[in-house]
């Protein structure tokens, strides 16, 4: 059997440059997992996160990050965990240290993550997102599990610029990116290379 070649979820992003109204950068090399608390284990899990990562686990639709590790509240007792430094060791650490406290499911190969910014980003996203992304309704640190153009996404606000990151199922990344190209066409969509 021939060796499988790993391709990024947003491979088409490399060839897209049509303007700078929206700037997109794929977050490659992320290790991603879903973490779900076990019944009756909230207090122990919260303590474990303080000890392991030096953070308070988000209790709502918010996110926290420290030292390259981020945890996004995606539902009651459920988080999307991301790491950009430790590779597969991150998920192994979660599985080992949270055993009996939470269920941990590797998601790295199933999701693609885009960082979006630019002056036309709010106008572009409002063409497909089903929530209010105005600063008062969706401040920095907010997380939403929603859909954009009928495609399920998790999105979170990184800063007030605004910079928003969006996680999309790899199988739907092409459809999402097609929607993004069309929605940003009036102002342009450009790529930004990941810093080395």
Backbone as ProteinMPNN parsed JSONL, in Angstrom:
{"seq_chain_A": "XXXXXXXXXXXXXXXXXXXXXXXXXXXXXXXXXXXXXXXXXXXXXXXXXXXXXXXXXXXXXXXXXXXXXXXXXXXXXXXXXXXXXXXXXXXXXXXXXXXXXXXXXXXXXXXXXXXXXXXXXXXXXXXXXXXXXXXXXXXXXXXXXXXXXXXXXXXXXXXXXXXXXXXXXXXXXXXXXXXXXXXXXXXXXXXXXXXX", "coords_chain_A": {"N_chain_A": [[0.847, -1.169, 0.0], [0.625, 2.186, -0.871], [2.32, 4.918, 0.763], [0.468, 7.124, 2.812], [-0.142, 10.547, 2.269], [0.021, 13.297, 4.306], [-2.11, 15.999, 4.262], [-2.841, 19.426, 4.711], [-5.862, 20.657, 6.222], [-6.86, 22.891, 4.955], [-5.699, 23.112, 2.334], [-6.057, 24.497, -0.071], [-5.842, 27.098, 0.671], [-3.275, 27.995, 0.348], [-2.981, 28.905, -2.264], [-4.547, 31.116, -2.621], [-5.0, 34.468, -3.216], [-6.464, 37.445, -3.259], [-6.936, 39.966, -2.349], [-7.034, 42.11, 0.59], [-9.086, 42.3, 2.463], [-10.059, 40.321, 4.138], [-7.976, 38.344, 6.049], [-6.464, 35.242, 6.115], [-5.14, 32.549, 7.985], [-3.956, 29.343, 8.24], [-3.944, 27.302, 11.094], [-1.605, 25.206, 11.58], [-0.211, 22.078, 12.721], [-1.384, 21.811, 15.19], [-2.353, 20.08, 18.131], [-5.268, 18.499, 18.99], [-8.018, 17.874, 21.126], [-11.065, 16.526, 22.467], [-12.487, 17.066, 25.606], [-14.388, 15.675, 28.167], [-16.13, 15.968, 31.146], [-16.477, 13.505, 33.697], [-19.337, 12.139, 35.347], [-20.02, 13.684, 38.425], [-17.395, 14.42, 38.907], [-16.456, 16.992, 38.683], [-15.196, 18.864, 40.522], [-12.772, 17.561, 41.143], [-11.659, 17.379, 38.58], [-11.37, 20.079, 37.904], [-9.443, 20.837, 39.803], [-7.327, 19.225, 38.928], [-6.735, 20.42, 36.463], [-5.831, 22.923, 37.318], [-3.478, 22.114, 38.627], [-2.051, 20.799, 36.533], [-1.922, 22.644, 34.353], [-2.002, 25.212, 35.335], [-4.271, 26.804, 35.176], [-7.666, 28.038, 35.357], [-10.34, 26.08, 34.654], [-12.587, 26.81, 32.034], [-16.018, 27.625, 32.67], [-18.139, 28.204, 31.115], [-19.173, 29.433, 27.899], [-16.499, 30.296, 27.084], [-12.933, 30.885, 26.665], [-9.638, 29.861, 27.708], [-6.1, 30.353, 27.814], [-2.69, 29.331, 28.069], [0.77, 29.247, 27.882], [0.862, 28.06, 25.272], [-1.196, 26.23, 25.346], [-4.655, 25.741, 25.067], [-8.032, 25.935, 26.237], [-11.314, 25.534, 25.357], [-14.57, 26.293, 26.235], [-17.168, 24.348, 25.245], [-19.637, 23.358, 25.74], [-21.856, 22.178, 28.378], [-19.733, 20.927, 30.761], [-17.857, 20.198, 28.844], [-15.051, 20.509, 26.676], [-12.938, 21.901, 24.139], [-9.724, 21.1, 23.605], [-6.534, 22.426, 22.932], [-3.202, 22.388, 21.667], [-0.079, 23.732, 20.786], [2.563, 23.01, 21.004], [3.475, 20.544, 22.125], [2.797, 18.257, 20.673], [1.729, 14.856, 20.112], [2.144, 14.08, 22.716], [0.662, 15.767, 24.295], [-2.065, 14.927, 24.202], [-1.72, 12.376, 25.23], [-0.867, 13.043, 27.808], [-3.19, 14.283, 28.795], [-4.976, 12.071, 28.691], [-3.756, 10.302, 30.508], [-3.401, 11.784, 32.959], [-5.967, 12.64, 33.485], [-7.468, 10.426, 33.802], [-10.311, 8.639, 34.732], [-11.479, 10.971, 35.562], [-12.277, 12.444, 33.358], [-13.394, 12.016, 29.969], [-11.358, 11.654, 27.156], [-10.849, 12.509, 23.845], [-9.049, 12.204, 20.95], [-8.75, 14.648, 18.412], [-7.223, 15.749, 16.444], [-6.697, 14.973, 13.732], [-9.176, 15.297, 12.652], [-10.113, 17.897, 12.535], [-9.818, 21.187, 11.129], [-8.227, 24.331, 11.578], [-8.706, 27.755, 11.239], [-7.288, 30.995, 11.411], [-8.695, 34.089, 11.361], [-8.712, 37.457, 10.243], [-8.749, 41.033, 9.621], [-10.05, 44.023, 7.994], [-12.559, 43.657, 6.791], [-13.647, 41.46, 7.998], [-15.832, 41.228, 9.995], [-18.086, 41.987, 8.405], [-17.957, 40.036, 6.439], [-18.282, 37.585, 7.857], [-20.861, 37.934, 8.878], [-22.48, 37.263, 6.801], [-22.941, 34.575, 6.906], [-22.854, 33.461, 9.493], [-24.727, 32.419, 12.37], [-25.058, 33.814, 14.716], [-24.83, 36.742, 16.844], [-22.098, 38.672, 16.341], [-21.231, 41.109, 17.218], [-19.197, 43.379, 19.152], [-20.259, 43.859, 21.784], [-21.994, 41.718, 22.163], [-20.447, 39.483, 21.65], [-17.779, 39.306, 23.088], [-14.132, 39.626, 23.423], [-12.586, 36.56, 24.142], [-14.817, 34.993, 24.033], [-16.659, 32.033, 23.071], [-18.283, 30.094, 20.582], [-20.408, 27.509, 19.552], [-21.662, 26.768, 16.618], [-23.196, 27.348, 13.424], [-22.016, 28.076, 10.153], [-23.192, 29.079, 7.164], [-24.628, 26.671, 7.075], [-22.717, 24.844, 7.905], [-21.219, 23.128, 10.462], [-19.422, 24.68, 13.062], [-16.854, 25.633, 15.411], [-16.188, 28.595, 16.96], [-14.032, 31.225, 18.128], [-13.215, 34.263, 19.818], [-10.284, 35.982, 19.544], [-8.994, 38.491, 19.805], [-9.649, 42.071, 19.954], [-9.442, 43.125, 17.421], [-11.176, 42.648, 14.922], [-9.833, 39.406, 15.714], [-10.585, 36.185, 14.841], [-10.828, 32.754, 15.47], [-11.552, 29.696, 13.843], [-12.781, 26.459, 14.019], [-13.24, 23.682, 11.976], [-14.771, 20.738, 10.756], [-12.633, 18.472, 9.134], [-13.624, 17.147, 6.868], [-15.436, 18.961, 5.903], [-14.022, 21.207, 5.341], [-13.265, 22.119, 2.773], [-15.736, 22.956, 1.681], [-16.387, 24.963, 3.52], [-14.264, 26.756, 3.082], [-14.741, 27.477, 0.438], [-17.162, 28.87, 0.769], [-16.132, 30.987, 2.309], [-14.356, 32.243, 0.496], [-16.189, 33.181, -1.459], [-17.841, 34.851, 0.11], [-16.06, 36.774, 1.0], [-15.313, 38.017, -1.295], [-15.96, 40.614, -2.231], [-14.275, 42.312, -0.854], [-11.89, 41.047, -0.802], [-9.665, 38.268, -0.202], [-6.899, 37.131, 1.503], [-3.924, 35.217, 2.063], [-1.95, 34.399, 4.9], [1.238, 33.575, 5.888], [2.237, 31.093, 8.191], [4.153, 31.927, 11.026], [7.612, 31.014, 11.268]], "CA_chain_A": [[0.0, 0.0, 0.0], [1.442, 3.405, -0.892], [2.252, 5.754, 1.966], [-0.488, 8.218, 2.758], [0.473, 11.859, 2.427], [-0.796, 14.183, 5.132], [-2.337, 17.315, 3.664], [-3.562, 20.293, 5.631], [-7.305, 20.726, 5.983], [-7.145, 24.014, 4.072], [-4.604, 23.143, 1.361], [-6.331, 25.511, -1.095], [-5.502, 28.413, 1.208], [-1.945, 28.374, -0.118], [-2.987, 29.526, -3.581], [-5.557, 32.168, -2.682], [-4.656, 35.85, -2.908], [-7.318, 38.288, -4.089], [-7.108, 41.24, -1.669], [-6.718, 41.978, 2.005], [-10.224, 42.595, 3.329], [-10.01, 39.245, 5.123], [-6.687, 37.662, 6.028], [-6.634, 33.907, 6.686], [-3.945, 31.758, 8.232], [-4.271, 28.043, 8.824], [-3.171, 26.907, 12.274], [-1.155, 23.829, 11.37], [0.598, 21.529, 13.801], [-2.106, 21.789, 16.461], [-2.883, 18.843, 18.688], [-6.611, 18.866, 19.427], [-8.783, 16.802, 21.762], [-12.275, 16.862, 23.195], [-12.445, 16.62, 27.0], [-15.728, 15.705, 28.759], [-16.062, 15.594, 32.551], [-17.279, 12.36, 34.134], [-20.362, 12.516, 36.323], [-19.587, 13.845, 39.801], [-15.944, 14.61, 38.987], [-16.112, 18.371, 38.311], [-14.242, 19.481, 41.451], [-11.47, 16.914, 40.96], [-11.149, 17.758, 37.262], [-10.954, 21.467, 37.991], [-8.178, 20.822, 40.525], [-6.304, 18.629, 38.064], [-6.345, 21.428, 35.465], [-5.0, 23.911, 38.009], [-2.169, 21.509, 38.871], [-1.37, 20.47, 35.278], [-1.748, 23.738, 33.405], [-2.01, 26.504, 36.003], [-5.413, 27.586, 34.69], [-9.013, 27.697, 35.804], [-11.113, 25.521, 33.548], [-13.767, 27.639, 31.757], [-17.289, 27.01, 33.045], [-19.156, 28.594, 30.143], [-18.734, 29.562, 26.508], [-15.313, 31.142, 27.054], [-11.716, 30.091, 26.53], [-8.446, 30.296, 28.415], [-4.875, 29.837, 27.214], [-1.448, 29.587, 28.785], [1.931, 28.475, 27.422], [0.578, 27.283, 24.063], [-2.313, 25.315, 25.568], [-5.929, 26.467, 25.178], [-9.227, 25.147, 26.516], [-12.506, 26.263, 24.945], [-15.824, 25.731, 26.717], [-18.038, 24.11, 24.089], [-20.912, 22.842, 26.225], [-21.76, 21.853, 29.796], [-18.778, 19.873, 31.068], [-17.175, 19.763, 27.612], [-14.08, 21.49, 26.203], [-12.024, 21.608, 23.046], [-8.381, 21.355, 24.119], [-5.581, 22.585, 21.836], [-1.813, 22.597, 22.064], [0.763, 23.922, 19.601], [3.968, 22.804, 21.349], [3.878, 19.241, 22.642], [2.419, 17.158, 19.786], [0.874, 13.789, 20.646], [2.337, 13.98, 24.162], [-0.401, 16.538, 24.941], [-3.239, 14.065, 24.369], [-1.322, 11.313, 26.157], [-0.89, 13.629, 29.154], [-4.595, 14.424, 29.183], [-5.552, 10.74, 28.935], [-3.154, 9.717, 31.71], [-3.627, 12.581, 34.165], [-7.401, 12.852, 33.721], [-8.129, 9.116, 33.825], [-11.333, 8.55, 35.76], [-12.101, 12.288, 35.776], [-12.831, 12.949, 32.096], [-13.15, 11.27, 28.732], [-10.514, 12.434, 26.25], [-10.905, 11.959, 22.491], [-8.155, 12.881, 19.998], [-9.466, 15.263, 17.286], [-6.251, 16.461, 15.603], [-6.861, 14.665, 12.318], [-10.547, 15.525, 12.204], [-10.474, 19.315, 12.491], [-8.913, 22.205, 10.618], [-8.443, 25.591, 12.291], [-8.3, 28.97, 10.537], [-7.275, 32.276, 12.115], [-9.199, 35.096, 10.43], [-8.632, 38.851, 10.675], [-8.9, 41.961, 8.504], [-11.097, 45.036, 8.173], [-13.871, 43.213, 6.295], [-14.033, 40.188, 8.628], [-17.204, 41.21, 10.528], [-19.054, 42.019, 7.299], [-17.899, 38.746, 5.756], [-18.87, 36.537, 8.688], [-22.307, 38.121, 9.076], [-23.19, 36.671, 5.659], [-23.234, 33.168, 7.104], [-22.917, 33.009, 10.879], [-26.084, 32.517, 12.908], [-25.051, 34.481, 16.013], [-24.427, 38.141, 16.83], [-20.677, 38.796, 16.62], [-20.905, 42.479, 17.629], [-18.347, 43.342, 20.354], [-21.034, 43.764, 23.024], [-22.625, 40.407, 22.266], [-19.435, 38.441, 21.507], [-16.524, 39.976, 23.438], [-12.896, 38.852, 23.411], [-12.652, 35.435, 25.073], [-16.051, 34.242, 23.817], [-16.662, 30.824, 22.236], [-19.605, 29.696, 20.112], [-20.567, 26.32, 18.727], [-22.776, 27.229, 15.793], [-22.974, 26.982, 12.025], [-21.824, 29.124, 9.161], [-23.657, 28.559, 5.879], [-25.05, 25.289, 7.343], [-21.545, 24.03, 8.217], [-20.955, 23.205, 11.884], [-18.126, 25.267, 13.408], [-16.6, 26.22, 16.718], [-15.407, 29.815, 16.731], [-13.685, 31.95, 19.349], [-12.667, 35.588, 19.56], [-8.931, 36.06, 20.078], [-8.718, 39.862, 20.214], [-10.65, 43.053, 19.547], [-9.133, 43.649, 16.081], [-11.192, 41.395, 15.651], [-9.268, 38.159, 15.2], [-11.455, 35.071, 15.218], [-10.388, 31.443, 15.0], [-12.687, 28.83, 13.531], [-12.491, 25.038, 13.829], [-14.195, 23.07, 11.06], [-14.47, 19.342, 10.449], [-11.792, 18.346, 7.941], [-14.438, 16.734, 5.718], [-16.203, 20.114, 5.431], [-13.126, 22.352, 5.192], [-13.349, 22.626, 1.402], [-16.997, 23.686, 1.546], [-16.282, 26.191, 4.303], [-13.347, 27.689, 2.438], [-15.44, 27.984, -0.745], [-18.065, 29.901, 1.258], [-15.325, 32.128, 2.728], [-13.894, 32.936, -0.721], [-17.315, 33.906, -2.064], [-18.328, 35.887, 1.021], [-15.041, 37.824, 1.123], [-14.893, 38.444, -2.637], [-16.111, 42.061, -2.429], [-13.155, 43.012, -0.211], [-10.671, 40.274, -1.024], [-9.207, 37.289, 0.772], [-5.481, 36.842, 1.297], [-3.343, 34.269, 2.991], [-0.803, 34.827, 5.687], [2.012, 32.384, 6.222], [2.5, 30.828, 9.592], [5.521, 32.265, 11.393], [8.467, 29.85, 11.501]], "C_chain_A": [[0.899, 1.24, 0.0], [1.272, 4.196, 0.402], [1.237, 6.872, 1.76], [0.237, 9.523, 3.01], [-0.474, 12.734, 3.227], [-0.9, 15.546, 4.456], [-3.139, 18.148, 4.639], [-5.04, 20.346, 5.246], [-7.668, 21.818, 4.99], [-6.034, 24.175, 3.045], [-4.806, 24.222, 0.306], [-5.956, 26.913, -0.627], [-4.167, 28.901, 0.672], [-1.977, 29.156, -1.428], [-3.942, 30.716, -3.705], [-4.991, 33.523, -2.287], [-5.496, 36.728, -3.824], [-7.529, 39.667, -3.488], [-6.857, 41.058, -0.196], [-7.851, 42.381, 2.943], [-10.345, 41.587, 4.451], [-8.669, 38.552, 4.943], [-6.858, 36.34, 6.767], [-5.289, 33.226, 6.868], [-4.379, 30.434, 8.848], [-3.364, 27.795, 10.022], [-2.788, 25.44, 12.078], [-0.316, 23.377, 12.554], [-0.08, 21.536, 15.152], [-2.436, 20.355, 16.862], [-4.202, 19.225, 19.343], [-7.294, 17.648, 20.044], [-10.069, 17.376, 22.34], [-12.14, 16.277, 24.596], [-13.855, 16.763, 27.566], [-15.644, 15.176, 30.184], [-16.942, 14.37, 32.819], [-18.23, 12.829, 35.236], [-19.773, 12.562, 37.739], [-18.108, 14.148, 39.979], [-15.502, 16.049, 38.698], [-15.034, 18.965, 39.217], [-12.848, 18.887, 41.283], [-10.838, 17.305, 39.627], [-10.623, 19.186, 37.279], [-9.609, 21.582, 38.717], [-7.04, 20.264, 39.691], [-5.827, 19.627, 37.014], [-5.491, 22.525, 36.094], [-3.584, 23.376, 38.205], [-1.38, 21.283, 37.586], [-0.988, 21.691, 34.466], [-1.72, 25.127, 34.047], [-3.128, 27.408, 35.541], [-6.681, 27.162, 35.409], [-9.794, 27.241, 34.578], [-12.34, 26.383, 33.29], [-15.06, 26.905, 32.11], [-18.413, 27.367, 32.084], [-18.544, 28.666, 28.76], [-17.614, 30.592, 26.398], [-14.095, 30.248, 26.868], [-10.588, 30.72, 27.33], [-7.234, 29.669, 27.733], [-3.679, 30.208, 28.073], [-0.37, 28.666, 28.212], [1.616, 27.553, 26.243], [-0.546, 26.279, 24.186], [-3.577, 26.145, 25.74], [-7.058, 25.481, 25.448], [-10.441, 26.012, 26.246], [-13.733, 25.568, 25.493], [-16.797, 25.596, 25.566], [-19.399, 23.542, 24.469], [-20.766, 22.516, 27.696], [-20.81, 20.679, 30.037], [-17.991, 19.367, 29.879], [-16.275, 20.884, 27.103], [-13.361, 20.969, 24.967], [-10.655, 22.039, 23.545], [-7.413, 21.412, 22.945], [-4.197, 22.901, 22.37], [-0.983, 22.757, 20.801], [2.243, 23.687, 19.88], [4.366, 21.355, 21.58], [3.476, 18.049, 21.789], [1.546, 16.125, 20.48], [1.036, 13.612, 22.153], [1.239, 14.733, 24.92], [-1.617, 15.659, 25.208], [-2.915, 12.926, 25.332], [-1.332, 11.812, 27.599], [-2.319, 13.773, 29.652], [-5.199, 13.071, 29.542], [-5.047, 10.15, 30.248], [-3.563, 10.47, 32.972], [-5.103, 12.783, 34.49], [-8.184, 11.547, 33.765], [-9.084, 9.034, 35.013], [-12.053, 9.859, 36.037], [-12.815, 12.795, 34.531], [-12.561, 11.959, 30.973], [-12.386, 12.184, 27.797], [-10.522, 11.749, 24.89], [-10.039, 12.817, 21.572], [-8.976, 13.391, 18.817], [-8.529, 15.887, 16.257], [-6.445, 16.212, 14.116], [-8.234, 14.994, 11.773], [-10.948, 16.971, 12.052], [-9.395, 20.14, 11.815], [-9.24, 23.507, 11.323], [-7.885, 26.734, 11.459], [-8.309, 30.143, 11.503], [-7.647, 33.329, 11.081], [-9.111, 36.485, 11.05], [-8.893, 39.73, 9.457], [-10.092, 42.877, 8.674], [-12.481, 44.595, 7.719], [-14.345, 41.922, 6.957], [-15.45, 40.216, 9.2], [-18.264, 41.163, 9.429], [-19.097, 40.686, 6.569], [-18.597, 37.667, 6.57], [-20.371, 36.687, 8.854], [-23.126, 37.575, 7.91], [-23.55, 35.211, 5.895], [-23.41, 32.718, 8.535], [-24.296, 33.277, 11.465], [-26.141, 33.132, 14.297], [-24.592, 35.923, 15.835], [-22.961, 38.233, 17.246], [-20.261, 40.223, 16.972], [-20.126, 42.428, 18.939], [-19.111, 43.219, 21.67], [-21.65, 42.402, 23.251], [-21.612, 39.264, 22.263], [-18.065, 39.058, 21.797], [-15.319, 39.05, 23.307], [-12.986, 37.773, 24.495], [-13.891, 34.582, 24.912], [-15.829, 33.058, 22.888], [-18.099, 30.57, 21.803], [-19.497, 28.409, 19.304], [-21.827, 26.585, 17.929], [-22.588, 26.695, 14.378], [-22.772, 28.241, 11.198], [-22.183, 28.513, 7.823], [-23.964, 27.063, 5.994], [-23.888, 24.326, 7.597], [-21.247, 24.209, 9.701], [-19.543, 23.702, 12.169], [-18.071, 25.549, 14.907], [-15.765, 27.452, 16.447], [-15.169, 30.523, 18.052], [-12.965, 33.234, 18.99], [-11.35, 35.749, 20.307], [-8.612, 37.461, 20.591], [-9.761, 40.795, 19.611], [-10.457, 43.565, 18.131], [-10.315, 43.634, 15.103], [-10.403, 40.302, 14.927], [-10.137, 37.047, 15.748], [-10.846, 33.795, 14.658], [-11.602, 30.551, 14.866], [-12.182, 27.415, 13.312], [-13.625, 24.426, 13.017], [-13.797, 21.614, 10.865], [-13.695, 19.271, 9.138], [-12.623, 17.996, 6.706], [-15.252, 17.88, 5.141], [-15.34, 21.339, 5.181], [-13.187, 22.953, 3.794], [-14.606, 23.444, 1.176], [-16.952, 24.999, 2.316], [-15.395, 27.207, 3.603], [-13.963, 28.278, 1.162], [-16.405, 29.095, -0.331], [-17.271, 31.159, 1.637], [-14.831, 32.925, 1.525], [-15.003, 33.775, -1.334], [-17.758, 35.076, -1.186], [-17.35, 37.047, 1.158], [-14.699, 38.458, -0.217], [-15.009, 39.955, -2.862], [-14.921, 42.844, -1.883], [-11.829, 42.286, -0.356], [-10.309, 39.377, 0.142], [-7.746, 37.01, 0.482], [-5.015, 35.861, 2.354], [-2.208, 34.924, 3.743], [-0.062, 33.554, 6.072], [2.225, 32.295, 7.714], [3.929, 31.23, 9.913], [6.343, 31.017, 11.675], [9.055, 29.879, 12.89]], "O_chain_A": [[1.835, 1.324, 0.795], [0.224, 4.15, 1.047], [1.155, 7.479, 0.692], [1.123, 9.599, 3.862], [-1.639, 12.893, 2.864], [0.111, 16.163, 4.121], [-4.022, 17.63, 5.322], [-5.41, 20.11, 4.096], [-8.657, 21.701, 4.266], [-5.484, 25.267, 2.899], [-3.832, 24.808, -0.168], [-5.774, 27.814, -1.445], [-3.955, 30.107, 0.553], [-1.097, 29.98, -1.678], [-4.115, 31.257, -4.797], [-4.551, 33.708, -1.152], [-5.27, 36.757, -5.034], [-8.247, 40.476, -4.076], [-6.501, 39.962, 0.237], [-7.606, 42.762, 4.087], [-10.689, 41.939, 5.579], [-8.276, 38.215, 3.826], [-7.335, 36.311, 7.902], [-4.411, 33.318, 6.01], [-5.085, 30.411, 9.856], [-2.16, 28.048, 9.964], [-3.574, 24.543, 12.383], [0.222, 24.198, 13.297], [0.571, 21.293, 16.168], [-2.759, 19.523, 16.014], [-4.259, 20.154, 20.149], [-7.162, 16.531, 19.545], [-10.147, 18.562, 22.661], [-11.729, 15.127, 24.757], [-14.459, 17.831, 27.469], [-15.15, 14.072, 30.413], [-18.017, 14.225, 32.235], [-17.952, 13.789, 35.954], [-19.122, 11.619, 38.19], [-17.615, 14.133, 41.106], [-14.315, 16.303, 38.493], [-14.053, 19.516, 38.719], [-11.856, 19.616, 41.281], [-9.631, 17.535, 39.549], [-9.556, 19.469, 36.734], [-8.736, 22.339, 38.291], [-5.919, 20.771, 39.741], [-4.636, 19.676, 36.706], [-4.537, 23.003, 35.479], [-2.607, 24.091, 37.98], [-0.178, 21.544, 37.543], [0.126, 21.779, 33.949], [-1.442, 26.114, 33.367], [-2.975, 28.629, 35.509], [-6.76, 26.078, 35.989], [-9.883, 27.961, 33.583], [-13.081, 26.671, 34.23], [-15.18, 25.703, 31.874], [-19.53, 26.874, 32.233], [-17.522, 28.037, 28.485], [-17.748, 31.613, 25.723], [-14.197, 29.021, 26.907], [-10.573, 31.922, 27.593], [-7.328, 28.589, 27.149], [-3.656, 31.257, 28.717], [-0.576, 27.46, 28.076], [2.051, 26.402, 26.218], [-0.829, 25.547, 23.238], [-3.578, 27.136, 26.47], [-7.05, 24.351, 24.96], [-10.59, 27.089, 26.824], [-13.929, 24.377, 25.248], [-17.212, 26.592, 24.975], [-20.224, 23.276, 23.595], [-19.656, 22.57, 28.225], [-21.058, 19.568, 29.568], [-17.507, 18.235, 29.89], [-16.665, 22.052, 27.091], [-13.201, 19.764, 24.779], [-10.447, 23.208, 23.871], [-7.455, 20.556, 22.061], [-4.039, 23.585, 23.382], [-1.159, 22.002, 19.845], [3.093, 24.109, 19.097], [5.492, 20.972, 21.262], [3.79, 16.916, 22.154], [0.724, 16.466, 21.33], [0.154, 13.052, 22.803], [0.917, 14.382, 26.056], [-2.141, 15.648, 26.322], [-3.749, 12.555, 26.158], [-1.754, 11.095, 28.506], [-2.625, 13.428, 30.794], [-5.857, 12.935, 30.573], [-5.819, 9.566, 31.009], [-4.018, 9.863, 33.941], [-5.454, 13.066, 35.635], [-9.415, 11.556, 33.766], [-8.709, 9.322, 36.15], [-13.11, 9.87, 36.668], [-13.829, 13.487, 34.624], [-11.617, 11.171, 31.03], [-12.725, 13.359, 27.657], [-10.239, 10.556, 24.787], [-10.273, 14.018, 21.434], [-9.806, 12.66, 18.277], [-8.995, 16.495, 15.293], [-6.365, 17.147, 13.319], [-8.441, 14.972, 10.56], [-12.009, 17.262, 11.5], [-8.207, 19.832, 11.914], [-10.402, 23.767, 11.636], [-6.734, 26.693, 11.025], [-9.223, 30.278, 12.318], [-6.992, 33.448, 10.046], [-9.398, 36.668, 12.233], [-9.221, 39.226, 8.382], [-11.033, 42.56, 9.401], [-13.481, 45.111, 8.216], [-15.342, 41.344, 6.525], [-16.222, 39.299, 8.917], [-19.221, 40.393, 9.511], [-20.162, 40.254, 6.128], [-19.413, 36.915, 6.036], [-21.085, 35.691, 8.961], [-24.344, 37.439, 8.023], [-24.375, 34.656, 5.169], [-24.049, 31.696, 8.782], [-24.955, 34.25, 11.098], [-27.149, 32.998, 14.991], [-24.033, 36.28, 14.798], [-22.619, 37.906, 18.382], [-19.067, 40.522, 17.02], [-20.357, 41.538, 19.757], [-18.649, 42.535, 22.583], [-21.814, 41.972, 24.393], [-21.883, 38.195, 22.809], [-17.283, 39.306, 20.88], [-15.467, 37.844, 23.107], [-13.409, 38.042, 25.619], [-14.021, 33.553, 25.575], [-14.939, 33.07, 22.038], [-19.03, 30.805, 22.572], [-18.599, 28.252, 18.476], [-22.927, 26.625, 18.48], [-21.896, 25.698, 14.172], [-23.29, 29.313, 11.511], [-21.56, 27.544, 7.39], [-23.601, 26.282, 5.113], [-24.067, 23.111, 7.51], [-21.042, 25.336, 10.153], [-18.578, 23.206, 11.589], [-19.097, 25.684, 15.574], [-14.738, 27.369, 15.773], [-15.98, 30.441, 18.975], [-12.217, 33.305, 18.015], [-11.3, 35.665, 21.534], [-8.035, 37.618, 21.667], [-10.639, 40.369, 18.861], [-11.256, 44.384, 17.676], [-10.452, 44.655, 14.431], [-10.319, 40.28, 13.699], [-10.396, 36.969, 16.949], [-10.402, 33.761, 13.511], [-12.548, 30.627, 15.65], [-11.268, 27.19, 12.519], [-14.803, 24.618, 13.318], [-12.608, 21.295, 10.815], [-14.051, 19.924, 8.157], [-12.352, 18.498, 5.616], [-15.716, 17.791, 4.004], [-15.861, 22.403, 4.844], [-13.164, 24.175, 3.647], [-14.557, 24.504, 0.553], [-17.421, 26.027, 1.828], [-15.734, 28.389, 3.536], [-13.732, 29.444, 0.844], [-16.472, 30.137, -0.983], [-17.69, 32.273, 1.322], [-14.883, 34.155, 1.536], [-14.793, 34.936, -1.686], [-18.02, 36.168, -1.689], [-17.763, 38.18, 1.406], [-13.864, 39.361, -0.266], [-14.22, 40.518, -3.62], [-14.596, 43.917, -2.39], [-10.77, 42.844, -0.067], [-10.597, 39.673, 1.302], [-7.384, 36.69, -0.65], [-5.64, 35.704, 3.402], [-1.591, 35.88, 3.273], [-0.665, 32.581, 6.525], [2.372, 33.304, 8.403], [4.838, 30.907, 9.148], [5.832, 30.06, 12.257], [9.803, 28.976, 13.262]]}, "name": "protein", "num_of_chains": 1, "seq": "XXXXXXXXXXXXXXXXXXXXXXXXXXXXXXXXXXXXXXXXXXXXXXXXXXXXXXXXXXXXXXXXXXXXXXXXXXXXXXXXXXXXXXXXXXXXXXXXXXXXXXXXXXXXXXXXXXXXXXXXXXXXXXXXXXXXXXXXXXXXXXXXXXXXXXXXXXXXXXXXXXXXXXXXXXXXXXXXXXXXXXXXXXXXXXXXXXXX"}
